[in-house]
GROMACS .gro file of C-alpha atoms in nm:
model
  467
    1MET     CA    1  -8.602  -7.277  11.385
    2ASN     CA    2  -8.944  -7.405  11.277
    3THR     CA    3  -9.101  -7.160  11.033
    4LYS     CA    4  -9.378  -7.382  10.908
    5GLY     CA    5  -9.703  -7.195  10.884
    6THR     CA    6  -9.550  -6.857  10.965
    7GLN     CA    7  -9.556  -6.549  10.744
    8ALA     CA    8  -9.308  -6.266  10.727
    9LYS     CA    9  -9.429  -5.954  10.895
   10PRO     CA   10  -9.469  -5.657  10.659
   11SER     CA   11  -9.201  -5.389  10.696
   12PRO     CA   12  -9.329  -5.069  10.845
   13ALA     CA   13  -9.376  -4.787  10.596
   14LYS     CA   14  -9.075  -4.557  10.570
   15PRO     CA   15  -9.167  -4.233  10.746
   16ALA     CA   16  -9.165  -3.927  10.526
   17MET     CA   17  -8.879  -3.691  10.602
   18GLN     CA   18  -8.991  -3.349  10.706
   19TRP     CA   19  -8.880  -3.046  10.900
   20ASN     CA   20  -9.054  -2.959  11.222
   21LEU     CA   21  -8.887  -2.619  11.230
   22PRO     CA   22  -9.099  -2.309  11.169
   23ARG     CA   23  -9.091  -2.207  10.805
   24HIS     CA   24  -8.988  -1.844  10.789
   25PHE     CA   25  -8.831  -1.668  10.492
   26GLU     CA   26  -8.707  -1.310  10.480
   27PRO     CA   27  -8.747  -1.123  10.150
   28GLY     CA   28  -8.411  -1.052   9.987
   29ILE     CA   29  -8.546  -0.715   9.871
   30PRO     CA   30  -8.838  -0.528  10.033
   31LEU     CA   31  -9.170  -0.596   9.860
   32ALA     CA   32  -9.235  -0.226   9.807
   33VAL     CA   33  -8.909  -0.196   9.611
   34LEU     CA   34  -8.989  -0.504   9.403
   35ARG     CA   35  -9.338  -0.371   9.323
   36GLU     CA   36  -9.190  -0.044   9.196
   37ARG     CA   37  -8.945  -0.234   8.977
   38ARG     CA   38  -9.223  -0.455   8.840
   39LYS     CA   39  -9.432  -0.147   8.763
   40GLU     CA   40  -9.146   0.015   8.570
   41VAL     CA   41  -9.066  -0.303   8.375
   42GLN     CA   42  -9.431  -0.340   8.274
   43ARG     CA   43  -9.447   0.025   8.170
   44ARG     CA   44  -9.152  -0.032   7.937
   45LEU     CA   45  -9.291  -0.360   7.806
   46SER     CA   46  -9.631  -0.207   7.725
   47GLU     CA   47  -9.902  -0.445   7.605
   48ARG     CA   48  -9.707  -0.634   7.337
   49GLY     CA   49  -9.378  -0.711   7.512
   50VAL     CA   50  -9.270  -1.008   7.723
   51LEU     CA   51  -8.957  -1.051   7.937
   52VAL     CA   52  -8.820  -1.399   8.015
   53LEU     CA   53  -8.552  -1.452   8.281
   54TYR     CA   54  -8.384  -1.767   8.407
   55SER     CA   55  -8.231  -1.806   8.750
   56ALA     CA   56  -7.866  -1.897   8.781
   57GLY     CA   57  -7.775  -2.262   8.831
   58GLU     CA   58  -7.519  -2.456   9.026
   59LYS     CA   59  -7.156  -2.428   8.913
   60THR     CA   60  -6.927  -2.722   8.981
   61HIS     CA   61  -6.610  -2.662   9.179
   62SER     CA   62  -6.484  -3.020   9.149
   63GLY     CA   63  -6.649  -3.359   9.149
   64SER     CA   64  -6.972  -3.333   9.346
   65VAL     CA   65  -6.873  -3.006   9.515
   66SER     CA   66  -7.035  -2.684   9.392
   67PHE     CA   67  -6.932  -2.323   9.427
   68PRO     CA   68  -7.148  -2.115   9.662
   69PHE     CA   69  -7.463  -2.021   9.473
   70ARG     CA   70  -7.486  -1.669   9.334
   71GLN     CA   71  -7.818  -1.568   9.178
   72ASP     CA   72  -7.839  -1.414   8.832
   73SER     CA   73  -7.841  -1.039   8.892
   74ASP     CA   74  -8.138  -0.962   8.666
   75PHE     CA   75  -8.345  -1.238   8.825
   76TYR     CA   76  -8.254  -1.120   9.175
   77TYR     CA   77  -8.324  -0.755   9.085
   78LEU     CA   78  -8.689  -0.839   9.011
   79THR     CA   79  -8.753  -1.114   9.268
   80GLY     CA   80  -8.505  -1.090   9.556
   81LEU     CA   81  -8.502  -1.472   9.548
   82GLU     CA   82  -8.200  -1.702   9.581
   83ILE     CA   83  -8.386  -2.014   9.463
   84PHE     CA   84  -8.292  -2.228   9.163
   85PRO     CA   85  -8.379  -2.358   8.913
   86SER     CA   86  -8.651  -2.103   8.842
   87ARG     CA   87  -8.800  -1.901   8.558
   88LEU     CA   88  -8.966  -1.560   8.554
   89VAL     CA   89  -9.197  -1.429   8.282
   90ILE     CA   90  -9.332  -1.073   8.285
   91THR     CA   91  -9.586  -0.928   8.042
   92GLY     CA   92  -9.759  -0.593   8.049
   93GLU     CA   93 -10.035  -0.746   8.261
   94LYS     CA   94  -9.883  -1.016   8.481
   95MET     CA   95  -9.571  -1.154   8.647
   96VAL     CA   96  -9.540  -1.533   8.666
   97LEU     CA   97  -9.281  -1.742   8.850
   98PHE     CA   98  -9.193  -2.105   8.779
   99SER     CA   99  -9.034  -2.301   9.061
  100ASP     CA  100  -9.083  -2.646   9.204
  101GLN     CA  101  -9.253  -2.709   9.536
  102PRO     CA  102  -9.028  -2.805   9.831
  103ASP     CA  103  -8.914  -3.167   9.844
  104PRO     CA  104  -8.905  -3.276  10.212
  105GLU     CA  105  -8.614  -3.514  10.153
  106LYS     CA  106  -8.411  -3.256   9.960
  107GLU     CA  107  -8.472  -3.006  10.237
  108ILE     CA  108  -8.295  -3.240  10.479
  109TRP     CA  109  -7.983  -3.214  10.264
  110GLU     CA  110  -8.005  -2.865  10.118
  111GLY     CA  111  -8.219  -2.658  10.354
  112LEU     CA  112  -8.567  -2.514  10.340
  113ARG     CA  113  -8.716  -2.399  10.010
  114PRO     CA  114  -9.017  -2.165   9.991
  115SER     CA  115  -9.347  -2.317   9.886
  116HIS     CA  116  -9.554  -2.158   9.610
  117GLU     CA  117  -9.767  -1.984   9.872
  118GLU     CA  118  -9.457  -1.851  10.049
  119LEU     CA  119  -9.308  -1.730   9.721
  120ARG     CA  120  -9.617  -1.518   9.657
  121GLU     CA  121  -9.550  -1.348   9.990
  122LEU     CA  122  -9.181  -1.286   9.911
  123CYS     CA  123  -9.214  -1.127   9.568
  124PRO     CA  124  -9.495  -0.956   9.375
  125VAL     CA  125  -9.594  -1.237   9.139
  126ASP     CA  126  -9.947  -1.306   9.022
  127ALA     CA  127  -9.899  -1.681   8.997
  128VAL     CA  128  -9.645  -1.952   9.074
  129TYR     CA  129  -9.628  -2.274   8.871
  130SER     CA  130  -9.409  -2.582   8.887
  131LEU     CA  131  -9.130  -2.611   8.632
  132SER     CA  132  -9.317  -2.898   8.467
  133ASP     CA  133  -9.582  -2.643   8.365
  134TYR     CA  134  -9.330  -2.403   8.209
  135GLU     CA  135  -9.350  -2.514   7.848
  136GLU     CA  136  -9.728  -2.501   7.832
  137GLN     CA  137  -9.761  -2.176   8.025
  138LEU     CA  138  -9.480  -2.007   7.829
  139ALA     CA  139  -9.667  -2.067   7.504
  140ALA     CA  140  -9.973  -1.896   7.649
  141LEU     CA  141  -9.767  -1.604   7.780
  142LEU     CA  142  -9.589  -1.554   7.446
  143ARG     CA  143  -9.905  -1.577   7.238
  144GLY     CA  144  -9.998  -1.246   7.080
  145ARG     CA  145  -9.678  -1.070   7.192
  146SER     CA  146  -9.468  -0.891   6.934
  147ARG     CA  147  -9.144  -0.836   7.127
  148LEU     CA  148  -8.946  -1.085   7.334
  149TYR     CA  149  -8.674  -0.967   7.574
  150TYR     CA  150  -8.433  -1.248   7.653
  151SER     CA  151  -8.054  -1.278   7.695
  152PHE     CA  152  -7.939  -1.522   7.428
  153GLY     CA  153  -7.584  -1.652   7.444
  154GLN     CA  154  -7.556  -1.717   7.819
  155ASN     CA  155  -7.679  -2.076   7.840
  156ALA     CA  156  -7.702  -2.309   7.540
  157ALA     CA  157  -7.971  -2.533   7.688
  158GLN     CA  158  -8.192  -2.238   7.778
  159ASP     CA  159  -8.135  -2.083   7.435
  160HIS     CA  160  -8.242  -2.408   7.268
  161GLU     CA  161  -8.554  -2.420   7.485
  162MET     CA  162  -8.647  -2.064   7.390
  163LEU     CA  163  -8.570  -2.104   7.019
  164SER     CA  164  -8.773  -2.425   7.004
  165LYS     CA  165  -9.071  -2.249   7.154
  166LEU     CA  166  -9.039  -1.952   6.916
  167ASP     CA  167  -9.010  -2.187   6.618
  168PHE     CA  168  -9.317  -2.381   6.732
  169MET     CA  169  -9.521  -2.061   6.761
  170ILE     CA  170  -9.411  -1.939   6.420
  171ARG     CA  171  -9.527  -2.268   6.270
  172ARG     CA  172  -9.857  -2.236   6.459
  173GLY     CA  173  -9.913  -1.890   6.318
  174ARG     CA  174 -10.166  -2.020   6.067
  175ALA     CA  175 -10.378  -2.135   6.362
  176GLY     CA  176 -10.381  -1.785   6.506
  177GLN     CA  177 -10.124  -1.860   6.775
  178SER     CA  178  -9.852  -1.622   6.663
  179GLY     CA  179  -9.572  -1.529   6.900
  180PRO     CA  180  -9.300  -1.262   6.914
  181THR     CA  181  -9.142  -1.162   6.584
  182GLY     CA  182  -8.884  -0.931   6.739
  183VAL     CA  183  -8.622  -1.053   6.986
  184PHE     CA  184  -8.421  -0.808   7.196
  185HIS     CA  185  -8.148  -0.853   7.455
  186THR     CA  186  -8.251  -0.800   7.815
  187GLN     CA  187  -8.009  -0.507   7.841
  188VAL     CA  188  -8.230  -0.299   7.613
  189LEU     CA  189  -8.504  -0.312   7.873
  190LEU     CA  190  -8.380  -0.407   8.217
  191HIS     CA  191  -8.019  -0.294   8.218
  192GLU     CA  192  -8.114   0.065   8.151
  193MET     CA  193  -8.330   0.052   8.464
  194ARG     CA  194  -8.045  -0.091   8.669
  195MET     CA  195  -7.812   0.195   8.578
  196ILE     CA  196  -8.007   0.444   8.789
  197LYS     CA  197  -7.990   0.348   9.155
  198SER     CA  198  -8.291   0.394   9.381
  199ALA     CA  199  -8.273   0.529   9.735
  200TYR     CA  200  -8.292   0.169   9.857
  201GLU     CA  201  -7.994   0.064   9.644
  202ILE     CA  202  -7.787   0.361   9.755
  203GLU     CA  203  -7.861   0.275  10.118
  204GLN     CA  204  -7.747  -0.083  10.053
  205MET     CA  205  -7.434   0.037   9.874
  206LEU     CA  206  -7.347   0.259  10.170
  207GLU     CA  207  -7.372  -0.041  10.403
  208THR     CA  208  -7.150  -0.251  10.178
  209ALA     CA  209  -6.906   0.039  10.147
  210SER     CA  210  -6.891   0.072  10.526
  211ILE     CA  211  -6.799  -0.297  10.562
  212THR     CA  212  -6.535  -0.257  10.292
  213ALA     CA  213  -6.392   0.048  10.466
  214GLU     CA  214  -6.360  -0.143  10.793
  215ALA     CA  215  -6.166  -0.418  10.615
  216HIS     CA  216  -5.926  -0.173  10.450
  217ARG     CA  217  -5.861   0.006  10.779
  218ALA     CA  218  -5.797  -0.329  10.947
  219ILE     CA  219  -5.525  -0.432  10.703
  220GLN     CA  220  -5.358  -0.090  10.702
  221ALA     CA  221  -5.341  -0.111  11.081
  222ALA     CA  222  -5.215  -0.471  11.082
  223VAL     CA  223  -4.956  -0.471  10.804
  224ARG     CA  224  -4.594  -0.542  10.899
  225PRO     CA  225  -4.291  -0.652  10.699
  226GLY     CA  226  -4.259  -1.029  10.732
  227MET     CA  227  -4.631  -1.097  10.697
  228PHE     CA  228  -4.761  -1.287  10.397
  229GLU     CA  229  -5.010  -1.139  10.154
  230TYR     CA  230  -5.259  -1.413  10.237
  231GLU     CA  231  -5.260  -1.303  10.602
  232LEU     CA  232  -5.398  -0.965  10.497
  233GLU     CA  233  -5.644  -1.140  10.265
  234ALA     CA  234  -5.762  -1.351  10.560
  235LEU     CA  235  -5.820  -1.037  10.767
  236ILE     CA  236  -6.026  -0.888  10.484
  237LEU     CA  237  -6.245  -1.198  10.461
  238GLN     CA  238  -6.283  -1.216  10.838
  239THR     CA  239  -6.412  -0.859  10.842
  240PHE     CA  240  -6.657  -0.928  10.560
  241ARG     CA  241  -6.797  -1.242  10.720
  242ARG     CA  242  -6.830  -1.075  11.059
  243HIS     CA  243  -7.090  -0.851  10.895
  244ASP     CA  244  -7.270  -1.130  10.708
  245ALA     CA  245  -7.105  -1.020  10.383
  246SER     CA  246  -6.882  -1.198  10.134
  247TRP     CA  247  -6.632  -1.080   9.876
  248ALA     CA  248  -6.752  -0.906   9.562
  249TYR     CA  249  -6.450  -1.049   9.375
  250PRO     CA  250  -6.131  -1.233   9.479
  251SER     CA  251  -5.923  -0.988   9.681
  252ILE     CA  252  -5.600  -0.857   9.529
  253VAL     CA  253  -5.325  -0.822   9.791
  254ALA     CA  254  -5.020  -0.733   9.585
  255SER     CA  255  -4.693  -0.639   9.754
  256GLY     CA  256  -4.380  -0.512   9.582
  257VAL     CA  257  -4.360  -0.584   9.211
  258ASN     CA  258  -4.684  -0.786   9.228
  259ALA     CA  259  -4.869  -0.453   9.230
  260CYS     CA  260  -4.774  -0.415   8.863
  261ILE     CA  261  -4.993  -0.718   8.781
  262LEU     CA  262  -5.343  -0.574   8.748
  263HIS     CA  263  -5.537  -0.887   8.845
  264TYR     CA  264  -5.285  -1.054   9.075
  265VAL     CA  265  -5.472  -1.297   9.302
  266GLU     CA  266  -5.211  -1.550   9.419
  267ASN     CA  267  -5.153  -1.352   9.741
  268ARG     CA  268  -4.860  -1.572   9.852
  269ARG     CA  269  -4.556  -1.343   9.868
  270CYS     CA  270  -4.385  -1.245  10.192
  271ILE     CA  271  -4.408  -0.869  10.244
  272GLU     CA  272  -4.066  -0.706  10.270
  273GLU     CA  273  -3.936  -0.388  10.427
  274GLY     CA  274  -3.983  -0.100  10.183
  275ASP     CA  275  -4.269  -0.266   9.995
  276LEU     CA  276  -4.587  -0.098   9.891
  277ILE     CA  277  -4.901  -0.311   9.917
  278LEU     CA  278  -5.179  -0.256   9.664
  279VAL     CA  279  -5.506  -0.396   9.798
  280ASP     CA  280  -5.811  -0.413   9.571
  281ALA     CA  281  -6.093  -0.561   9.780
  282GLY     CA  282  -6.467  -0.506   9.811
  283ALA     CA  283  -6.752  -0.658  10.008
  284ALA     CA  284  -7.081  -0.789   9.872
  285LYS     CA  285  -7.401  -0.805  10.074
  286ALA     CA  286  -7.755  -0.871   9.952
  287ASN     CA  287  -7.591  -0.904   9.607
  288ILE     CA  288  -7.481  -0.537   9.617
  289ASN     CA  289  -7.109  -0.488   9.551
  290SER     CA  290  -6.832  -0.254   9.654
  291ASP     CA  291  -6.497  -0.205   9.478
  292VAL     CA  292  -6.212  -0.020   9.652
  293THR     CA  293  -5.834   0.000   9.607
  294ARG     CA  294  -5.571   0.154   9.832
  295THR     CA  295  -5.192   0.140   9.815
  296PHE     CA  296  -4.989   0.182  10.134
  297PRO     CA  297  -4.634   0.120  10.266
  298ALA     CA  298  -4.552  -0.187  10.476
  299SER     CA  299  -4.317   0.022  10.688
  300GLY     CA  300  -4.574   0.294  10.746
  301ARG     CA  301  -4.374   0.553  10.551
  302PHE     CA  302  -4.354   0.616  10.178
  303THR     CA  303  -4.013   0.657  10.017
  304PRO     CA  304  -3.974   0.982   9.817
  305GLU     CA  305  -4.022   0.789   9.492
  306GLN     CA  306  -4.329   0.606   9.621
  307ARG     CA  307  -4.483   0.928   9.748
  308ALA     CA  308  -4.423   1.105   9.417
  309VAL     CA  309  -4.613   0.836   9.228
  310HIS     CA  310  -4.887   0.813   9.492
  311ASP     CA  311  -4.938   1.190   9.484
  312ALA     CA  312  -4.965   1.184   9.104
  313VAL     CA  313  -5.232   0.913   9.122
  314SER     CA  314  -5.414   1.113   9.390
  315ARG     CA  315  -5.419   1.419   9.162
  316ALA     CA  316  -5.552   1.204   8.877
  317HIS     CA  317  -5.819   1.064   9.111
  318GLU     CA  318  -5.928   1.417   9.202
  319ALA     CA  319  -5.934   1.528   8.837
  320ALA     CA  320  -6.145   1.228   8.734
  321LEU     CA  321  -6.377   1.280   9.031
  322LYS     CA  322  -6.449   1.637   8.921
  323LYS     CA  323  -6.571   1.500   8.588
  324THR     CA  324  -6.801   1.243   8.749
  325ILE     CA  325  -7.096   1.479   8.728
  326VAL     CA  326  -7.428   1.506   8.548
  327GLY     CA  327  -7.372   1.580   8.179
  328SER     CA  328  -7.013   1.456   8.173
  329SER     CA  329  -6.912   1.102   8.074
  330MET     CA  330  -6.685   0.814   8.161
  331ASP     CA  331  -6.467   0.917   7.866
  332GLU     CA  332  -6.425   1.269   8.005
  333SER     CA  333  -6.340   1.134   8.350
  334HIS     CA  334  -6.083   0.901   8.193
  335ALA     CA  335  -5.932   1.181   7.985
  336ALA     CA  336  -5.898   1.407   8.290
  337ALA     CA  337  -5.705   1.137   8.477
  338ILE     CA  338  -5.480   1.065   8.179
  339GLU     CA  339  -5.383   1.430   8.140
  340VAL     CA  340  -5.262   1.447   8.501
  341LEU     CA  341  -5.068   1.122   8.471
  342VAL     CA  342  -4.908   1.226   8.141
  343ASP     CA  343  -4.793   1.554   8.296
  344PHE     CA  344  -4.624   1.358   8.574
  345LEU     CA  345  -4.456   1.118   8.330
  346ILE     CA  346  -4.327   1.412   8.125
  347ASP     CA  347  -4.204   1.599   8.433
  348GLU     CA  348  -4.013   1.289   8.543
  349LYS     CA  349  -3.855   1.255   8.196
  350ILE     CA  350  -4.016   0.915   8.149
  351LEU     CA  351  -4.208   1.035   7.843
  352LEU     CA  352  -3.998   1.256   7.618
  353GLU     CA  353  -4.250   1.361   7.353
  354SER     CA  354  -4.480   1.663   7.370
  355ARG     CA  355  -4.795   1.647   7.581
  356ASP     CA  356  -5.016   1.639   7.271
  357ALA     CA  357  -4.810   1.360   7.115
  358CYS     CA  358  -4.820   1.155   7.435
  359LEU     CA  359  -5.198   1.186   7.447
  360GLU     CA  360  -5.267   1.132   7.077
  361GLN     CA  361  -5.028   0.836   7.043
  362GLU     CA  362  -5.122   0.694   7.385
  363LEU     CA  363  -4.756   0.676   7.486
  364TYR     CA  364  -4.866   0.652   7.849
  365LYS     CA  365  -5.016   0.306   7.803
  366PRO     CA  366  -4.713   0.106   7.926
  367PHE     CA  367  -4.768   0.279   8.261
  368TYR     CA  368  -5.148   0.321   8.262
  369MET     CA  369  -5.325   0.061   8.053
  370HIS     CA  370  -5.679   0.039   8.194
  371ARG     CA  371  -5.987   0.259   8.206
  372THR     CA  372  -6.050   0.497   8.494
  373GLY     CA  373  -6.386   0.355   8.596
  374HIS     CA  374  -6.684   0.128   8.543
  375PHE     CA  375  -7.043   0.112   8.663
  376ILE     CA  376  -7.107  -0.084   8.981
  377GLY     CA  377  -7.416  -0.221   9.156
  378TYR     CA  378  -7.565  -0.571   9.148
  379ASP     CA  379  -7.263  -0.666   8.939
  380VAL     CA  380  -6.909  -0.545   9.010
  381HIS     CA  381  -6.875  -0.440   8.647
  382ASP     CA  382  -7.238  -0.341   8.630
  383VAL     CA  383  -7.469  -0.344   8.332
  384GLY     CA  384  -7.569  -0.056   8.110
  385ALA     CA  385  -7.440   0.090   7.785
  386TYR     CA  386  -7.126   0.303   7.798
  387TYR     CA  387  -7.210   0.448   7.457
  388GLY     CA  388  -7.535   0.552   7.291
  389GLY     CA  389  -7.748   0.374   7.037
  390GLN     CA  390  -7.983   0.174   7.261
  391GLU     CA  391  -8.352   0.238   7.214
  392TRP     CA  392  -8.408   0.335   7.578
  393ILE     CA  393  -8.132   0.599   7.569
  394GLU     CA  394  -8.344   0.851   7.386
  395ALA     CA  395  -8.135   0.820   7.070
  396GLU     CA  396  -7.815   0.933   7.242
  397THR     CA  397  -7.497   0.888   7.041
  398GLY     CA  398  -7.137   0.893   7.154
  399PRO     CA  399  -7.032   0.839   7.516
  400ARG     CA  400  -7.309   0.780   7.770
  401ARG     CA  401  -7.369   1.096   7.971
  402PHE     CA  402  -7.376   1.072   8.347
  403ARG     CA  403  -7.718   1.108   8.508
  404ALA     CA  404  -7.809   1.149   8.872
  405GLY     CA  405  -7.834   0.809   9.038
  406MET     CA  406  -7.557   0.637   8.844
  407VAL     CA  407  -7.276   0.483   9.049
  408CYS     CA  408  -6.931   0.417   8.909
  409THR     CA  409  -6.576   0.364   9.023
  410VAL     CA  410  -6.296   0.619   8.990
  411GLU     CA  411  -5.968   0.425   8.982
  412PRO     CA  412  -5.660   0.579   8.817
  413GLY     CA  413  -5.320   0.417   8.865
  414LEU     CA  414  -4.957   0.405   8.756
  415TYR     CA  415  -4.755   0.087   8.709
  416PHE     CA  416  -4.378   0.079   8.656
  417SER     CA  417  -4.300  -0.280   8.568
  418PRO     CA  418  -3.936  -0.367   8.639
  419GLY     CA  419  -3.883  -0.469   8.276
  420LEU     CA  420  -3.953  -0.118   8.144
  421SER     CA  421  -3.625   0.066   8.089
  422GLU     CA  422  -3.813   0.397   8.116
  423SER     CA  423  -3.917   0.317   8.473
  424ARG     CA  424  -3.577   0.413   8.612
  425HIS     CA  425  -3.599   0.478   8.986
  426PHE     CA  426  -3.975   0.403   8.988
  427GLY     CA  427  -3.918   0.042   8.879
  428GLY     CA  428  -4.145  -0.205   9.059
  429ILE     CA  429  -4.386   0.059   9.192
  430GLY     CA  430  -4.754  -0.004   9.124
  431ILE     CA  431  -5.020   0.227   9.271
  432ARG     CA  432  -5.395   0.249   9.223
  433THR     CA  433  -5.655   0.448   9.420
  434GLU     CA  434  -6.020   0.354   9.373
  435ASP     CA  435  -6.353   0.463   9.518
  436ASP     CA  436  -6.722   0.407   9.441
  437VAL     CA  437  -6.888   0.734   9.345
  438LEU     CA  438  -7.255   0.834   9.321
  439VAL     CA  439  -7.349   1.090   9.056
  440THR     CA  440  -7.586   1.346   9.206
  441ALA     CA  441  -7.759   1.657   9.074
  442THR     CA  442  -7.496   1.877   9.240
  443GLU     CA  443  -7.156   1.713   9.294
  444PRO     CA  444  -7.002   1.366   9.304
  445ARG     CA  445  -7.052   1.178   9.629
  446ILE     CA  446  -6.790   0.925   9.735
  447LEU     CA  447  -6.970   0.630   9.892
  448THR     CA  448  -6.654   0.453  10.009
  449THR     CA  449  -6.553   0.703  10.275
  450GLY     CA  450  -6.368   0.630  10.596
  451ILE     CA  451  -6.057   0.483  10.433
  452PRO     CA  452  -5.730   0.682  10.437
  453ARG     CA  453  -5.667   0.793  10.079
  454SER     CA  454  -5.386   1.050  10.049
  455ALA     CA  455  -5.025   0.966  10.137
  456ASP     CA  456  -5.043   1.191  10.444
  457GLU     CA  457  -5.368   1.031  10.564
  458ILE     CA  458  -5.227   0.680  10.517
  459GLU     CA  459  -4.904   0.754  10.704
  460GLU     CA  460  -5.089   0.922  10.989
  461PHE     CA  461  -5.339   0.636  11.018
  462ILE     CA  462  -5.068   0.368  11.029
  463LYS     CA  463  -4.868   0.573  11.281
  464ARG     CA  464  -5.170   0.603  11.514
  465SER     CA  465  -5.251   0.234  11.470
  466ARG     CA  466  -4.903   0.137  11.585
  467ALA     CA  467  -4.885   0.379  11.877
   0.00000   0.00000   0.00000
């Protein structure tokens, strides 16, 4: 081929990748709710405080595969955003978000990302900057503030970034650019807010509880000897996903002696005739969590020994529930449950000491070794102090007193591990009953209704399901 006198044609410019789909983003949390939260945070910050939050980041599963993204709960609470990496800075006067603009090529691989303009429509920020502007803007936002609220100890790189900035501002103090001299954990400010649930949060928790209830009913109706634990787990997950929810924590489906392992998650055993199945499973939707446990017989009928233990746990559940009221405390709820369980263990000649000795020496602990409840909300084990001493608790001391709007679990149990000689005819039985409970001004309100709870209710439900 004769190429004399010819020139190579220039390659056409590579077309920029872009989406032609309409860009539409739904707020994770209604704007009105976010504005109220911003207002309360700024009230607590006053003029001299500043709050700095970082979004969560990717977590590697293996190689180049990441776990599904789950936003930092504090960041989500104030923004409703699932984007990362991002930063949020709030002072008494303004709320500023730092997040990069969408990259058209990345969007092809990872999906649409809100632009700065779209972010201002999704959450109540005054300004949005790129992450490259963070260092400069942070210095301006810290200048003249006396108190910094930031959660040290969660991410070493972020801690180094924050400490470097604080050190720089201290050294610039002679130039009149002083920064915060007091550093406080985020829990002092934000976690106290999160303890009291708004009407919006309670509505969301009821929806999540309803999905959880449907899953628990489904497995109680489906269970048969010969099934594997993972088959029930699969039914739980199917129910969650059918409602655009996911799991709040890995589901525990523990049959037989596995129920004596508190955090059993292998879910691989074949369910046998005569087994009890302890299922601890809760849905999560819009980052709001549910946490429920039920224990039921594979055959549909409790043995006399199984029923005796289940009834004792039910009585402990009721006793703890009665103490989940305004003015009481998690300690009092726990103590009420323990007293009922100790009485049962004494009546069954499992504990041989006096009632007072069993309580004082905690002789019940081989059979009941965990607490009776925890707070729940945007985290399964939700934030907030269980004991006094925080500055926003009005100088309370001792156990945190329940207030209207708090939500916690009530979850007593009894576990007779086969290795315990005292277990006798209860050996291998593990039972826990758990609900999510809202503290109100009048009486406790169980949010996780619609799931058979008592032995009679469970047997009747399974009987009707098999008819």
